[in-house]
XYZ file of C-alpha atoms in Angstrom:
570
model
C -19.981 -63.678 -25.825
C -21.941 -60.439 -26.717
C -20.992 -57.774 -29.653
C -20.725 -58.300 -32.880
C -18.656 -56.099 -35.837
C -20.703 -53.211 -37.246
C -20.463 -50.901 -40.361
C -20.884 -47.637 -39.727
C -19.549 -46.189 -43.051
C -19.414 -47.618 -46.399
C -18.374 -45.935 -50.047
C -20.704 -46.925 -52.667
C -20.002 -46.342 -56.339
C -16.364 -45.421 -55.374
C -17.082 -42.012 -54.080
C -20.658 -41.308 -52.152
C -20.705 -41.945 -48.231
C -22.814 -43.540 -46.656
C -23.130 -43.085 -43.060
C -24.812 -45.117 -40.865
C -25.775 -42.425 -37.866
C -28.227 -44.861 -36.036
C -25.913 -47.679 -35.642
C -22.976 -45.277 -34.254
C -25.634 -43.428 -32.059
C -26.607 -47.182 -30.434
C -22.822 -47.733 -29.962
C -21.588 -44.367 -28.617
C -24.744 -43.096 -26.876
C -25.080 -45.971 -24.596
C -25.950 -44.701 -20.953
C -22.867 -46.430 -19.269
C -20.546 -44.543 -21.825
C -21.687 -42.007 -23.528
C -19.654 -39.786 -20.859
C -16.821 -41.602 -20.394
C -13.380 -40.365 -22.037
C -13.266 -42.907 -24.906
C -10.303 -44.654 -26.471
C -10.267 -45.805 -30.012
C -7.885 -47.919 -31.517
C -7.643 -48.626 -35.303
C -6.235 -50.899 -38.076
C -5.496 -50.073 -41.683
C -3.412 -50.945 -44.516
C -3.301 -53.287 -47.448
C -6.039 -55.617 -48.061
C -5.358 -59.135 -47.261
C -2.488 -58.796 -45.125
C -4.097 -59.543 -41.611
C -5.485 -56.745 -40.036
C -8.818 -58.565 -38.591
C -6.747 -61.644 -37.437
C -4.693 -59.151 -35.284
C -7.383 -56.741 -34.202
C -9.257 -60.266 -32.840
C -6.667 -60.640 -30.608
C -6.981 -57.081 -28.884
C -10.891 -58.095 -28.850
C -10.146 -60.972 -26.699
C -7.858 -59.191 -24.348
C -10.893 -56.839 -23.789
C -13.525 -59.499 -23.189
C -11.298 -60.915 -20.538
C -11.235 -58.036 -19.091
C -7.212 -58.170 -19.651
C -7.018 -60.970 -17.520
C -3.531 -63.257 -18.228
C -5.786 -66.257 -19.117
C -6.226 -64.204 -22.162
C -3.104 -65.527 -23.870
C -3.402 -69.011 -22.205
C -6.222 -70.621 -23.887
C -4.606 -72.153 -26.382
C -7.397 -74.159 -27.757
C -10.260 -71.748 -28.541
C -10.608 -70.643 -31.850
C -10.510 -66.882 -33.073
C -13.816 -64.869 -33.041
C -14.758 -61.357 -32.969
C -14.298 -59.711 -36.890
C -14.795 -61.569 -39.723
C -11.459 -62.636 -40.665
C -10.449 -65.756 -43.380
C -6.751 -66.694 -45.059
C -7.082 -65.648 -48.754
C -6.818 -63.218 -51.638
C -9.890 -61.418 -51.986
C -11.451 -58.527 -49.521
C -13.700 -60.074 -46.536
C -13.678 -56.501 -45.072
C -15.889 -53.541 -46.451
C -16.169 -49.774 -45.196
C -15.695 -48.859 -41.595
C -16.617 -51.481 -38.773
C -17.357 -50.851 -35.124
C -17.288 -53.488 -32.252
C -20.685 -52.436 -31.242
C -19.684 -53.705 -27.461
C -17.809 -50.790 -25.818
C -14.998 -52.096 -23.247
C -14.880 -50.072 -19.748
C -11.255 -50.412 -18.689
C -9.597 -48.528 -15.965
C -5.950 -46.459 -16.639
C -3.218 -45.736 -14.663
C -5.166 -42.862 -12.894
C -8.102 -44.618 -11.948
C -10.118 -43.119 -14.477
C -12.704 -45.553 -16.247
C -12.441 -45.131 -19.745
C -14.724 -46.745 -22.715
C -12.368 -48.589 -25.240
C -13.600 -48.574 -28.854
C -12.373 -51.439 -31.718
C -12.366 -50.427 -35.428
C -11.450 -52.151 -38.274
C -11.557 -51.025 -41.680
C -11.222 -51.943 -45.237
C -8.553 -52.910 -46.805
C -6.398 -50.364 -49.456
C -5.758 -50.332 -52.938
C -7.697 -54.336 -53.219
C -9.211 -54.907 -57.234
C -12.543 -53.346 -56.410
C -11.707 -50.084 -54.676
C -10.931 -47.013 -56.155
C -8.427 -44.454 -54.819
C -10.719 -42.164 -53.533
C -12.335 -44.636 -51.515
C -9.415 -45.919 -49.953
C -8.104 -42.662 -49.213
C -11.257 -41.100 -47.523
C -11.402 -44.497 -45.485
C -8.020 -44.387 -43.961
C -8.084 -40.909 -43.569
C -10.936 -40.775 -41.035
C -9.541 -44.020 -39.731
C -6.655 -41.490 -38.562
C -9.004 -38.488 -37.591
C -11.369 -40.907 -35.393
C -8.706 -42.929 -33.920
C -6.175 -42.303 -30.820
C -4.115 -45.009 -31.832
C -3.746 -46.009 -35.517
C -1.942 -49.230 -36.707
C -1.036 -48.897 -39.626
C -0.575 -52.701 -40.983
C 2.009 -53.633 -43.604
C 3.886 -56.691 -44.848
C 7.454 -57.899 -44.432
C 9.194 -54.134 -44.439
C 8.814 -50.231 -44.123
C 8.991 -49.336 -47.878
C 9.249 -46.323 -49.854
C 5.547 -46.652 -51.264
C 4.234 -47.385 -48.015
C 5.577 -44.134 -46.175
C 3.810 -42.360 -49.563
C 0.737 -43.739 -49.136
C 0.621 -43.036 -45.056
C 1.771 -39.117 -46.284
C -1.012 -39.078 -49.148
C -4.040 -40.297 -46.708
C -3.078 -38.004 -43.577
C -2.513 -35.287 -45.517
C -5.763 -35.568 -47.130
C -6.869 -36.185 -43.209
C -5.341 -32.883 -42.101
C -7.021 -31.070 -45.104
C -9.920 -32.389 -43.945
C -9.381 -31.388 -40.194
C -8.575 -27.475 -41.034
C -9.376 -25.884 -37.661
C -7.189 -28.797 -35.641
C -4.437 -25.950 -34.054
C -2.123 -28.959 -33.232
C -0.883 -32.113 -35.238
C -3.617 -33.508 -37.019
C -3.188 -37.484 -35.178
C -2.359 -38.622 -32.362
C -0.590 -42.154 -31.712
C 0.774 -43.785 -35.211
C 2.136 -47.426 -34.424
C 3.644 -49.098 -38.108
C 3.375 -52.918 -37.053
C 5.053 -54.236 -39.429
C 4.095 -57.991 -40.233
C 6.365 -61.400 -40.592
C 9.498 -59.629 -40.073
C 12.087 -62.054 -41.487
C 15.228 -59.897 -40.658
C 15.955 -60.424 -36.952
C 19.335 -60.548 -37.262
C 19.306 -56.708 -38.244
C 16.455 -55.461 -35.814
C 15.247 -57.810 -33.808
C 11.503 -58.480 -33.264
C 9.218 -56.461 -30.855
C 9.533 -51.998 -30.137
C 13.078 -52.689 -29.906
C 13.990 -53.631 -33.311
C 10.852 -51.531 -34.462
C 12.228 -48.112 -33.203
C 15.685 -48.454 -34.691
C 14.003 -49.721 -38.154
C 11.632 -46.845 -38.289
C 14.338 -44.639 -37.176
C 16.415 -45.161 -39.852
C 13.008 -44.866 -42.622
C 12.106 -41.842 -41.001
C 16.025 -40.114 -41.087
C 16.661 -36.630 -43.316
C 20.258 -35.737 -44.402
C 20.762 -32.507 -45.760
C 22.115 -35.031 -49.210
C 18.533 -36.362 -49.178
C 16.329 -36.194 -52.438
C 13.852 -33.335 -51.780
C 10.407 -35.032 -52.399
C 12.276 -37.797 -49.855
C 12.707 -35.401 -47.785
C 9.136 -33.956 -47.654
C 7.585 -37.047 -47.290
C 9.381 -37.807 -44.131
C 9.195 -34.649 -42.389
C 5.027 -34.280 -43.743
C 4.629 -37.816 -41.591
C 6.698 -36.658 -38.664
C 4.190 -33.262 -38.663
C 1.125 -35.212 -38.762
C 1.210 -37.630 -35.787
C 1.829 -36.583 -32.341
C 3.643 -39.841 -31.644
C 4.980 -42.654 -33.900
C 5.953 -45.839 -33.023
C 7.020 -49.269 -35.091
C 6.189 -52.895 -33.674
C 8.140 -55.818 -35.857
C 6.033 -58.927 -35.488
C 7.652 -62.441 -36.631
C 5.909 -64.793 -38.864
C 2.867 -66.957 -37.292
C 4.030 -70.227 -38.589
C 3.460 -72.149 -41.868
C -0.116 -73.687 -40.704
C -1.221 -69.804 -39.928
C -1.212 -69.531 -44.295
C -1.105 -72.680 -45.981
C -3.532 -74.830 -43.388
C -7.449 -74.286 -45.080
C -8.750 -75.628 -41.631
C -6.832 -72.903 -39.366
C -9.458 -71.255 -37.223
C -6.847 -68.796 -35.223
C -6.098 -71.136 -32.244
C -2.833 -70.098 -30.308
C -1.796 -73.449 -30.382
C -1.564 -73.434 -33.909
C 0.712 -70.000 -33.794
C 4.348 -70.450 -33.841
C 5.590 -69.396 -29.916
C 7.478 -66.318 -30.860
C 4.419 -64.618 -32.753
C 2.336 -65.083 -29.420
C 4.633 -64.203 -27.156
C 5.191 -60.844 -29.024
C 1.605 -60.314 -29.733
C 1.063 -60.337 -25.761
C 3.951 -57.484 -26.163
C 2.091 -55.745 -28.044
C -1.535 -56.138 -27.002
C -0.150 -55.089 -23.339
C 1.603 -51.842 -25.222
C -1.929 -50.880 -26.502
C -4.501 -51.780 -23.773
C -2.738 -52.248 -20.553
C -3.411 -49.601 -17.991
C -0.736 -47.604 -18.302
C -1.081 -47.345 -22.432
C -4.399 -46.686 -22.651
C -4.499 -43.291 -25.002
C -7.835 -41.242 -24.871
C -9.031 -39.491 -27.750
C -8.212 -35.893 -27.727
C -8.737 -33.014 -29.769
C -6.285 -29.878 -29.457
C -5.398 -31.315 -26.026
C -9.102 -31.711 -24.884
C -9.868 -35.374 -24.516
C -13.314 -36.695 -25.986
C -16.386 -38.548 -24.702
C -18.303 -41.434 -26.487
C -20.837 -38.417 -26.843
C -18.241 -35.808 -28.508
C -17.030 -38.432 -30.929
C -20.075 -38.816 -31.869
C -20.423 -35.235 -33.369
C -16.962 -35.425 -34.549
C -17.601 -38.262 -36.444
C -20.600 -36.931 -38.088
C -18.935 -33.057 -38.735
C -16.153 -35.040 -40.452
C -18.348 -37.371 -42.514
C -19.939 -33.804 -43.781
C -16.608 -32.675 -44.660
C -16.288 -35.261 -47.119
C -19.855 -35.743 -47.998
C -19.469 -31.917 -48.659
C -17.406 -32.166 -52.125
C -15.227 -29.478 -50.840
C -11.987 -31.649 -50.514
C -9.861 -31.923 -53.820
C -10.861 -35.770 -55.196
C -7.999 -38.026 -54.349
C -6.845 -39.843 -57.585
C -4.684 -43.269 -58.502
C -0.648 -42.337 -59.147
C -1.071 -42.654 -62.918
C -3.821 -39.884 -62.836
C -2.593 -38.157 -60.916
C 0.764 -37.836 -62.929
C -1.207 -37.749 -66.126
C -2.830 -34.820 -64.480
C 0.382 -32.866 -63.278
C 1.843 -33.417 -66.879
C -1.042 -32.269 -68.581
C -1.293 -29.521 -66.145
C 2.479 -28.303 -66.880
C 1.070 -28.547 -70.719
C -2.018 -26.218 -70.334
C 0.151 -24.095 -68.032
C 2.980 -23.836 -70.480
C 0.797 -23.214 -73.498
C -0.776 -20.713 -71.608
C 2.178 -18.405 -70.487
C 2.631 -18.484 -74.325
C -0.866 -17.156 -74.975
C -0.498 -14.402 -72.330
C 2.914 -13.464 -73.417
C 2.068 -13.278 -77.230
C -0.884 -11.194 -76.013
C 1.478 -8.321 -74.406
C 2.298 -7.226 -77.986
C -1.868 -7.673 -78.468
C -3.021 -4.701 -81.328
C -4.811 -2.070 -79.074
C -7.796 -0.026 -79.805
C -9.020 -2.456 -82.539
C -11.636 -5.214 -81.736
C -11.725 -6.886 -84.940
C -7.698 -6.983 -84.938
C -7.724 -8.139 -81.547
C -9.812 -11.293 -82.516
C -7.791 -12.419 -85.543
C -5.187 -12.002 -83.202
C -6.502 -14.370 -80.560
C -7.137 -16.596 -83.183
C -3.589 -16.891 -83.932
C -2.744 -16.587 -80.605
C -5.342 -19.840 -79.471
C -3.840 -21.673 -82.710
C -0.076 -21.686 -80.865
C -1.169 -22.311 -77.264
C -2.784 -25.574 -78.520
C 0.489 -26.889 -80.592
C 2.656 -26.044 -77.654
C 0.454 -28.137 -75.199
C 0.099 -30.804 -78.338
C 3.736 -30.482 -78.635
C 4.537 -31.214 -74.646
C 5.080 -34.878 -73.161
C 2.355 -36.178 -71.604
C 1.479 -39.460 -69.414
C -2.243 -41.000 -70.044
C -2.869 -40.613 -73.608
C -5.320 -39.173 -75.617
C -8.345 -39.954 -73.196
C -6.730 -38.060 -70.177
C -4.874 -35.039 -72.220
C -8.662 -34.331 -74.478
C -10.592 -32.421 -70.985
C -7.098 -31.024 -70.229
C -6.686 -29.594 -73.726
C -10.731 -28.434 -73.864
C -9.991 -26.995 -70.402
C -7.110 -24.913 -72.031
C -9.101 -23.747 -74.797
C -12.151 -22.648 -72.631
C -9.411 -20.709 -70.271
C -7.846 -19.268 -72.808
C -11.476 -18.150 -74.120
C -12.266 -16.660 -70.865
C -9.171 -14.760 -71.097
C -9.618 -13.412 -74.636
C -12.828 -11.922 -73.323
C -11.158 -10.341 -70.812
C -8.901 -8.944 -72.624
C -11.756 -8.224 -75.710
C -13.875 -6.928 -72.543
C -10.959 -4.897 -70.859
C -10.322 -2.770 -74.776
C -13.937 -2.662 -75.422
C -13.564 -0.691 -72.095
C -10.583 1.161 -73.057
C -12.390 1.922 -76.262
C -15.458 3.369 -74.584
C -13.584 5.491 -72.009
C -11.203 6.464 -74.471
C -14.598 7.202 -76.978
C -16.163 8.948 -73.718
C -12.877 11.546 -73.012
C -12.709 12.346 -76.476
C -16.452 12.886 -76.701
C -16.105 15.245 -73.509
C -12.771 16.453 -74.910
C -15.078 17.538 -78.141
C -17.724 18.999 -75.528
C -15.427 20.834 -73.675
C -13.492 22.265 -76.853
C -17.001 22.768 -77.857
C -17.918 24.636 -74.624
C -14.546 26.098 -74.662
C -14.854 27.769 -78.117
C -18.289 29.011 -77.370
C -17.032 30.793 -74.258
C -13.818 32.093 -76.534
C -16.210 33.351 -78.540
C -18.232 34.522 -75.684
C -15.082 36.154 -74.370
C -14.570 37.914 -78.030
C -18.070 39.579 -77.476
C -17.741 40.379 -74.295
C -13.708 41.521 -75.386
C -15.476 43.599 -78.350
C -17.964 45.067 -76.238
C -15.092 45.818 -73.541
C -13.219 47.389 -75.976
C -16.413 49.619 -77.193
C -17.745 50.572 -74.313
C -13.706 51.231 -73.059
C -13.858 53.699 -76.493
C -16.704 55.019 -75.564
C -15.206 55.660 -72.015
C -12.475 56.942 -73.465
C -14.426 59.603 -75.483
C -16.013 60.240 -72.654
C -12.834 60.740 -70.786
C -11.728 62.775 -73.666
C -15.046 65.192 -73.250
C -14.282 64.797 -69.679
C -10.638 66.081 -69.673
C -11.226 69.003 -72.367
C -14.118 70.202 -70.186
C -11.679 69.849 -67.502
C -9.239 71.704 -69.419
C -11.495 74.078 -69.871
C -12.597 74.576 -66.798
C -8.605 73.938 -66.431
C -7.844 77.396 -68.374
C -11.004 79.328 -66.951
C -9.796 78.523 -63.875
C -6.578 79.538 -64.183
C -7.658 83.086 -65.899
C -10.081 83.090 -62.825
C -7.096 81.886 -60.463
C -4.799 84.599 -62.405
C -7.864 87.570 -62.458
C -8.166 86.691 -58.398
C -4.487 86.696 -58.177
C -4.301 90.003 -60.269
C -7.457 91.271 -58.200
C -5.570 90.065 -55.057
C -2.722 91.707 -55.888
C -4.148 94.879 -56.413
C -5.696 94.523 -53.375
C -2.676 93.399 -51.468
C -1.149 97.142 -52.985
C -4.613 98.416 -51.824
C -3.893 97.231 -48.645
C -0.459 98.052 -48.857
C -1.297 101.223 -49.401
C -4.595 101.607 -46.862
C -1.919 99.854 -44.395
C 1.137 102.745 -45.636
C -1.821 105.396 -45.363
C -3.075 104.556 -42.482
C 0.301 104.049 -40.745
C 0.792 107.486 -42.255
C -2.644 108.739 -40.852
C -1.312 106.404 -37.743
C 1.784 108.261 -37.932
C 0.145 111.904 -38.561
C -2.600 111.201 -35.830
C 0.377 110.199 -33.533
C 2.198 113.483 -34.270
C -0.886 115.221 -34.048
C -1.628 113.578 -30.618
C 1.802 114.197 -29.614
C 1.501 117.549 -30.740
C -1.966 117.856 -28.637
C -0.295 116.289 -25.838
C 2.750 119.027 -25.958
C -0.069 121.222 -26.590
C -1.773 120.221 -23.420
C 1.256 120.244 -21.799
C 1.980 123.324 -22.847
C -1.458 124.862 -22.012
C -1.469 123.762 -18.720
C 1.605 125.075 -18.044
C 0.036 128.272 -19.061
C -2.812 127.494 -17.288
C -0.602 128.057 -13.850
C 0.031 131.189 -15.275
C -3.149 133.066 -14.041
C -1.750 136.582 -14.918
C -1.469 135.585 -18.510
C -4.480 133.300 -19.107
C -6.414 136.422 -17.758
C -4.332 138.728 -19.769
C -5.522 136.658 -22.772
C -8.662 136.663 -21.650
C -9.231 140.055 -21.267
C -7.339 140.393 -24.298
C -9.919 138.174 -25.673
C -12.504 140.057 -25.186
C -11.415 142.902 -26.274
C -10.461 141.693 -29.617
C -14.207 140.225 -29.431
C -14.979 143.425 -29.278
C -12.357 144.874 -31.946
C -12.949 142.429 -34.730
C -11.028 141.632 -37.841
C -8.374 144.275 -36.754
C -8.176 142.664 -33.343
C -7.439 138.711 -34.839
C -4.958 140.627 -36.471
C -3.043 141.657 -33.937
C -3.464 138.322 -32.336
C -2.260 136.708 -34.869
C 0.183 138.628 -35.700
C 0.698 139.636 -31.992
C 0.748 143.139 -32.951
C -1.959 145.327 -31.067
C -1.292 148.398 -33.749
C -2.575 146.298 -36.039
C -5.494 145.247 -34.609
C -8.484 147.936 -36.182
C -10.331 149.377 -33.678
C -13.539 147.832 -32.518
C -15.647 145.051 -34.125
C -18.299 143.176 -33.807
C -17.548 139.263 -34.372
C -16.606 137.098 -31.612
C -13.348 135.083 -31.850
C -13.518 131.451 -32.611
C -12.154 129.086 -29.707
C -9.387 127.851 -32.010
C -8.047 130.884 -32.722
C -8.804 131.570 -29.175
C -6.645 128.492 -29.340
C -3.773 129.182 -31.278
C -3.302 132.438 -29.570
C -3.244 130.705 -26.420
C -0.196 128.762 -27.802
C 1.050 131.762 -28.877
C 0.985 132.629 -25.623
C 2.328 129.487 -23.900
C 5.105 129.680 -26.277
C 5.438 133.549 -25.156
C-alpha cells in the first residue's frame, strides 16, 4: 500500500516552528487535488492514550475505498501511523498522510480527504507552549477535530479544549464566524454503560450534561462552557468501550481485529461510518466558503506566520500562569498605592518631588513584598523589577509633566513680567502723552482765552457798532419818518394844490365859456398893461379908481392868473 505519515510541523526548543512548506506543497498541490474541496480530519489529546491506533483505522477505511471488507479482515495487522502500546511519546509535531483519499459525498461531489495526526499534550518533554500552538492549529486546519481523552469528560479536560481554541481563535482574528467547525470528544474505554451507553447515543446525553449552565453555576464554570460552545460550529461526543485486555497488556499485539474485543469494533465501524461515509463527509470551510487542497495550503502557511510572528501572548503551564496573575494583582496593587500617594505629590518643586518618589517607590515595593504570591522568589524577582521600572517610568512622567508645569508656569510669568514691563512703559507713555495733552489742552485753553476776549471784544465793539447802527438807524427811521410825514405833507399839499389847480381849471374853463368876460379881462388886460402899477392895483384890488393912470410894464401871466380867478369867482 502507498503513503506513508509525514511531518509537516515540528516545535523545536519548546517554542520556534518549524514548517516544512515543501512536504505540504507535494501533498496538497498534487494535480488530481489541488482543486478539489478538501476534507481534513484530526486527532488530539493526551499523549499515550491512543490517538494513532484509532486514526489507523479511518486510514484503512480510506484505502479500501470504504468498502465493508474494511472491517472484515480480521487477521491483518494495523499499519498506516506509527503507533506502539506504552508510556513514552512515539508521536512528534504535526503529521500528514501524504496519500490524499478522493471520496465522493452525498452530492456527487469528489472531494480529497486529508489524515492528520498530531502530538500528544502535556507528555514529560513538551512544554505548554508547544502543546498549545499544536492543538490549536490542529483545530484551525481541521473540519473535524477529535479530540481524544480517557475514561470520562472531566473538568480539566473541558479547560484545556477552552485554553487551546481560544488561543486558536486569537490566532484566527479576521474569522467573522465561530472559529471551528466539527468538534467530536471520543471519549475512550468508557466503563459506565449502564449510565450512557456506548456509541453517539450515550455520547450526546454525557456531553450534554458536561456542557449544561444553571444560572447557580460557578462563574469561571460557567465561562468555560459557554467559551467551548462559541468556538465550534458543531460538537459532538462518541463513547467507545474498552478494546479488550490483550489490546494493553499483550507486548506482541500488532492491532489485528481479531484480537479487539467485538463491541470496540463494532462501534468503531459506528464511528468510522459517522466520519467518512458519504453522507458525513465535512469540507473545510472558512466563513462559509469551503476550501481547496490549494487554499489550505495558504491558510496553513498565513497561520504558521501568525505564530511564527511572536505576536500571540506566550501560552504558559497552570502554575505560571497563576504565579503570574498573583504577582500581577501584587505589582497592580502596589501600584494603585504609588499613584494614589502621588495625588498629594509636592508641586512646583523637582527636588521635593524626587524625595518624594523615593518614599513613594519604598511603599509600593513592601505592599507587593507584603502580598501572597504563588512561585516563589524566582517567579515574583522580574515581576517585582517590572514594578520598579513602571513605577520609574511613571515618576518621570510625572517629574517630566512638573518640569513642564514649571517651564510654562516660568514662561507666563516671564511674559506676565514682559507685559507688566510693556504695560508700564506704555503707562508711562500714556503719562507723557497725558502731560503733553494736558499742556497743549492749557495752551488751547489760553488760546481759547485770547480767543474769547478778542471775541469779547469784538463782542462789545460790535455791540457799540450794533447800538451806533441801531442809534444811526433810528435816527434815520425818524429821518424817514419824517421825509415820509413831509412828504405825505408835500403829498398832501401837492394834492391840495392839484386839487386846487384842478378846481382852478375847472373853474377857468367855466370862465372860459364865458367869452364876454374872458374878453372883458382881456381887454381889461391890456389896458392895465398899459396903466401899470395903478392898473394891478385895481386888479387886485378890483377897484378901477385905484388903478393910476397909464404905465408902462406888462402884467405877469399869474397875476393875469389870479385875476382871472378873480374873475371866475366873479
Amino acid at each position: 500500500m502507498g503513503g506513508e505519515p509525514v511531518q509537516i510541523l515540528r516545535v523545536e526548543d519548546g517554542k520556534s516552528i518549524v514548517f516544512n512548506e515543501r512536504v505540504l506543497k507535494e501533498v496538497l498541490l498534487a494535480a488530481r487535488v489541488k482543486d478539489r474541496p478538501v476534507v481534513v480530519v484530526s486527532i488530539a489529546g493526551a499523549y499515550r492514550q491512543g490517538k494513532s491506533f484509532l486514526l489507523n483505522f479511518l486510514l484503512t477505511y480510506l484505502r479500501n475505498n470504504g468498502r465493508p471488507s474494511w472491517i472484515e479482515d480480521k487477521t491483518t495487522p494495523l499499519s498506516g501511523f506509527n503507533w506502539r502500546p506504552g508510556s513514552t511519546r512515539e508521536t512528534t509535531g504535526i503529521l500528514l498522510w501524504n496519500e490524499v483519499f478522493l471520496m465522493t459525498n452525498l452530492k456527487g461531489e469528489e472531494v480529497a480527504v486529508l489524515l492528520m495526526d498530531t502530538q500528544g499534550t502535556f507528555d514529560c518533554e513538551s512544554t505548554t507552549k508547544e502543546s498549545t500552538m499544536i492543538f490549536s492549529l490542529s483545530m484551525m486546519i481541521s473540519s473535524v477535530q477529535i479530540y481524544n481523552i480517557i475514561n470520562n469528560i472531566k473538568e480539566d479536560d473541558l479547560q484545556h479544549l477552552q485554553f487551546f481554541a481560544e488561543y486558536g481563535r486569537l490566532a484566527q482574528k479576521d474569522n467573522q464566524t465561530q472559529a471551528f467547525q466539527k468538534l467530536l470528544f471520543l471519549v475512550r474505554d468508557w466503563n459506565w454503560g449502564h449510565e450512557h451507553e456506548h456509541g453517539y447515543s450515550g455520547g450526546k446525553s454525557l456531553l450534554a450534561g458536561r456542557l449544561k449552565t444553571t444560572d447557580g453555576q460557578d462563574a469561571e464554570l460557567k465561562a468555560v462552557r459557554q467559551n467551548i460552545l462559541s468556538c465550534f460550529s458543531d460538537i459532538d461526543c462518541f463513547l467507545m468501550p474498552h478494546p479488550g485486555r490483550k489490546v494493553v497488556a499483550d507486548k506482541s499485539f500488532d492491532g489485528r481485529l481479531e484480537d479487539i474485543e467485538e463491541e470496540f469494533r463494532e462501534k468503531l465501524r459506528e464511528l468510522v461510518l459517522s466520519i467518512l461515509a458519504p453522507e458525513n463527509l465535512l469540507v473545510k470551510e472558512i466563513n462559509g466558503r469551503p476550501l481547496s487542497c490549494h487554499d489550505l495550503l495558504i491558510f496553513f502557511k498565513a497561520h504558521v506566520d501568525v505564530f511564527k510572528g511572536g505576536d500571540l501572548p506566550n501560552p504558559t503551564s497552570m502554575l505560571m500562569a497563576s504565579a503570574n496573575a498573583t504577582n500581577m494583582a501584587a505589582v497592580d496593587k502596589a501600584t494603585k498605592r504609588y499613584m494614589s500617594g502621588m495625588t498629594n505629590r509636592p508641586r512646583r518643586n523637582l527636588d521635593q518631588l524626587r524625595e518624594f518618589h523615593f518614599g513613594l517607590l519604598a511603599e509600593a515595593v513592601k505592599v507587593f513584598d507584603e502580598s501572597p504570591k504563588m512561585g516563589g522568589e524566582t517567579m515574583s524577582s522580574p515581576s517585582k523589577d517590572l514594578l520598579t521600572k513602571e513605577l520609574e517610568e511613571l515618576y518621570r512622567h510625572f517629574y517630566e509633566e512638573e518640569k513642564e508645569l514649571i517651564r510654562i508656569e516660568m514662561e507666563a510669568e516671564d511674559k506676565r513680567e514682559r507685559e507688566r514691563q510693556e504695560e508700564k512703559k506704555r503707562e508711562e507713555q500714556r503719562q507723557k502723552e497725558r502731560i503733553a495733552e494736558k499742556e497743549r489742552s492749557e495752551a488751547r485753553e489760553k488760546e481759547i482765552q485770547k480767543e474769547r476776549e478778542a471775541f469779547k471784544d469784538k463782542e462789545t465793539a460790535f455791540q457799540a457798532q450794533e447800538a451806533a447802527s441801531k442809534a444811526k438807524l433810528e435816527k434815520l427811521t425818524e429821518e424817514m419818518a419824517l421825509e415820509r410825514k413831509q412828504a405825505r405833507e408835500t403829498e398832501e399839499k401837492i394834492t391840495r394844490e392839484m386839487r386846487a389847480k384842478d378846481a382852478e381849471i375847472e373853474s377857468l374853463r367855466k370862465s372860459i365859456g364865458k367869452k364876454e368876460i374872458f374878453l372883458e379881462v382881456i381887454k381889461f388886460s391890456t389896458v392895465l398893461a398899459h396903466c401899470g402899477t395903478a392898473g394891478l392895483q385895481f386888479a387886485q384890488g378890483f377897484t378901477p379908481a385905484a388903478v393910476a393912470p397909464a404905465g408902462k410894464s406888462l402884467v405877469q401871466p399869474l397875476a393875469l392868473l389870479d385875476m382871472m380867478r378873480h374873475f371866475s369867482k366873479k
